[in-house]
């Protein structure tokens, strides 16, 4: 993910986990979001709060120096851990936790640049989803109500420009999208990408969200070609949402049977009897040297029992080691779906596993 960020012109940043209360006043979090924030801690000079979002820190980085239109777009990305006070009864597995890591980014740009920036965000999102094996998704654009309710910030021109940019970006990327009027946040329209998992369940994942509020509260600016000060456009953007929740979705989608490159344990070594332990250690050392995540099941259980258990754990590969294998430097390789792949030289088995990892194969 970090490589992909850099290739796409993001600066990777790392911001503090706590911030002074005055920062959360400026951002508006203490007025609007205090219920979801942990209580303050009094330190030397002020009261500090755990961050519920990364945005204010990214804004401070943007504001750290004067920006010209030539410096834009500024794209700041972070795998940023945030903390939210969820009531204990609402916590739910990996899906709702009190501390989680967002793949968070903020883009600051000019009105001329915004459409291309949204296109790039959507292409990045689709790329990420495809990499993890999802190929069905749809987009939803949340727009305002035309100003009827008076709850929205920004001018009619702001809304028209940003909503049009979202609609045109969706067309350019070729995503199927529905428009939901009146569903936008008070501070700007957004686009959500929802994916459908193996059981057709929709999951809300990537978001690109306009913000007319924070640039104003933090008085962000850049110097335009006319030499005057202008306010940059700002979008919040997340692709996974949170890493924890994303892995929850992956677990559901794959029902635990991860592709080899994602499996927490990619291979397990199964010595048939105690006298094969030493050879099993040697096999494990080779797996380690090849960078393959592995375990050894060295319990004195019957081999069929160990195979069944590894199968239940959905481990992609099993390397069985008995008398013949130890004598010839071989292993009997088993794959999760295909079962017995036969006896082969250890090097050949390692190459086969490494190839499955390298090509992000779903497993054999
Ligand atoms: Zn944000």
Coordinates of C-alpha atoms in Angstrom, one line a residue, residues 13 15-16 23-24 26-29 33 51-63 76-78 80-82 84 102 104-108 187 209-211 213-215 218 220 234-238:
X13 CA 3.0 11.4 6.8
X15 CA 0.9 12.4 12.9
X16 CA 0.6 12.4 16.7
X23 CA -7.0 22.1 17.9
X24 CA -10.2 20.1 18.4
X26 CA -10.8 24.9 15.8
X27 CA -11.7 21.7 13.8
X28 CA -15.2 21.7 15.4
X29 CA -14.8 18.1 16.8
X33 CA -18.1 15.0 17.9
X51 CA -7.4 11.9 18.0
X52 CA -10.7 10.6 16.5
X53 CA -9.6 11.7 13.0
X54 CA -6.4 12.5 11.3
X55 CA -7.7 15.5 9.3
X56 CA -6.7 18.4 11.6
X57 CA -3.1 17.2 11.6
X58 CA -2.9 16.9 7.9
X59 CA -4.3 20.4 7.7
X60 CA -1.6 21.7 10.0
X61 CA 1.0 20.1 7.7
X62 CA -0.6 21.9 4.7
X63 CA -0.6 25.1 6.6
X76 CA -1.1 13.7 2.3
X77 CA -1.6 10.0 3.1
X78 CA -1.3 8.2 6.4
X80 CA -3.3 6.7 10.9
X81 CA -4.7 5.0 14.0
X82 CA -7.6 6.9 15.5
X84 CA -13.3 6.6 19.2
X102 CA -7.5 4.3 8.6
X104 CA -6.5 8.1 5.3
X105 CA -5.6 10.8 2.9
X106 CA -6.4 14.5 2.3
X107 CA -6.1 16.2 -1.0
X108 CA -5.8 20.0 -1.3
X187 CA -20.0 20.2 4.7
X209 CA -15.7 13.3 0.6
X210 CA -15.6 17.1 -0.2
X211 CA -15.1 19.5 2.7
X213 CA -15.9 23.4 6.3
X214 CA -12.4 22.7 7.5
X215 CA -10.5 24.9 4.9
X218 CA -8.4 26.6 9.5
X220 CA -6.4 27.5 4.4
X234 CA -10.2 19.8 0.3
X235 CA -11.3 16.2 0.0
X236 CA -11.0 13.4 2.6
X237 CA -10.4 10.0 1.0
X238 CA -10.1 6.5 2.4

